[in-house]
Short mmCIF file of C-alpha atoms in Angstrom, two decimals:
data_model
loop_
_atom_site.label_atom_id
_atom_site.label_comp_id
_atom_site.label_asym_id
_atom_site.label_seq_id
_atom_site.Cartn_x
_atom_site.Cartn_y
_atom_site.Cartn_z
CA GLU A 980 15.21 -24.05 8.97
CA GLN A 981 13.78 -27.66 8.69
CA TYR A 982 14.20 -27.54 4.80
CA GLY A 983 17.46 -25.55 4.69
CA VAL A 984 15.79 -22.30 3.31
CA PRO A 985 17.97 -19.40 4.27
CA TYR A 986 16.25 -16.58 6.09
CA VAL A 987 16.99 -13.41 7.99
CA THR A 988 15.06 -11.81 10.84
CA LEU A 989 13.95 -8.27 9.96
CA THR A 990 13.74 -5.84 12.84
CA ASP A 991 11.84 -2.61 12.78
CA SER A 992 14.95 -0.59 12.05
CA VAL A 993 15.93 -2.69 9.07
CA ILE A 994 12.36 -2.36 7.56
CA LYS A 995 12.28 1.43 8.18
CA ALA A 996 15.60 1.87 6.51
CA GLY A 997 14.14 0.71 3.20
CA GLY A 998 15.80 -1.23 0.34
CA LEU A 999 13.99 -4.45 1.38
CA ARG A 1000 13.89 -5.59 -2.14
CA ASP A 1001 17.67 -5.57 -2.32
CA LEU A 1002 17.74 -7.87 0.86
CA VAL A 1003 15.04 -10.35 0.49
CA ASP A 1004 12.40 -11.77 -1.87
CA VAL A 1005 9.67 -12.58 0.70
CA VAL A 1006 8.68 -10.86 3.90
CA ILE A 1007 6.53 -12.88 6.25
CA VAL A 1008 4.64 -10.89 8.76
CA PRO A 1009 3.37 -12.92 11.73
CA ASP A 1010 0.02 -12.71 13.39
CA MET A 1011 -0.22 -9.25 14.75
CA THR A 1012 -2.70 -6.40 14.68
CA LEU A 1013 -1.98 -3.48 12.43
CA ARG A 1014 -1.76 -1.33 15.65
CA ASP A 1015 0.95 -3.67 17.06
CA ALA A 1016 2.89 -3.53 13.76
CA ARG A 1017 2.65 0.28 13.48
CA ASP A 1018 2.98 1.23 17.24
CA GLY A 1019 4.92 -1.84 18.57
CA ALA A 1020 4.15 -4.31 21.22
CA SER A 1021 4.56 -3.75 24.93
CA ALA A 1022 7.84 -4.53 26.70
CA THR A 1023 6.06 -7.28 28.58
CA ARG A 1024 5.05 -9.08 25.30
CA VAL A 1025 8.33 -8.97 23.11
CA PRO A 1026 12.12 -8.66 23.69
CA PRO A 1027 13.72 -5.29 23.26
CA GLN A 1028 15.01 -5.66 19.87
CA TYR A 1029 11.34 -6.28 18.56
CA GLN A 1030 9.85 -3.21 20.45
CA GLY A 1031 9.09 0.03 18.92
CA GLY A 1032 6.99 -0.69 15.94
CA LEU A 1033 7.23 0.18 12.37
CA GLY A 1034 5.48 3.55 12.38
CA THR A 1035 3.86 4.80 9.23
CA GLY A 1036 7.18 4.94 7.46
CA GLY A 1037 7.94 1.26 8.05
CA ILE A 1038 4.48 0.36 6.92
CA GLY A 1039 5.11 2.41 3.75
CA GLN A 1040 8.44 0.48 3.23
CA LEU A 1041 6.54 -2.79 3.20
CA LYS A 1042 4.10 -1.33 0.78
CA ALA A 1043 7.04 -0.10 -1.49
CA PHE A 1044 8.62 -3.70 -1.15
CA ALA A 1045 5.46 -5.33 -2.54
CA GLU A 1046 5.08 -2.68 -5.18
CA ALA A 1047 8.75 -3.40 -6.28
CA GLY A 1048 7.83 -7.08 -6.81
CA GLY A 1049 8.48 -8.49 -3.46
CA THR A 1050 6.28 -10.96 -1.98
CA LEU A 1051 4.49 -9.97 1.28
CA VAL A 1052 2.91 -12.82 3.24
CA LEU A 1053 0.51 -11.63 5.96
CA LEU A 1054 -0.47 -14.11 8.59
CA ASP A 1055 -3.91 -14.04 10.22
CA ARG A 1056 -4.59 -10.50 11.79
CA ALA A 1057 -1.63 -9.02 9.98
CA SER A 1058 -3.82 -8.87 6.85
CA GLU A 1059 -5.91 -6.02 8.34
#
């Protein structure tokens, strides 16, 4: 935001739908465990639109994104 770089927020449903390479060039995954990414965080920790987790299908879509030439940036524990 500070430097005017355009961005979009990717929800679980957008990632699971696939086609990420057509939407973005870079995906930044914040500090979270693989379990939280896959299974979702509890309702007490995140807003409803971020609950639910990626499941194995969503994790596979992130892999496909990177294999198609997209840049995947994993912060801290997300690099598990």
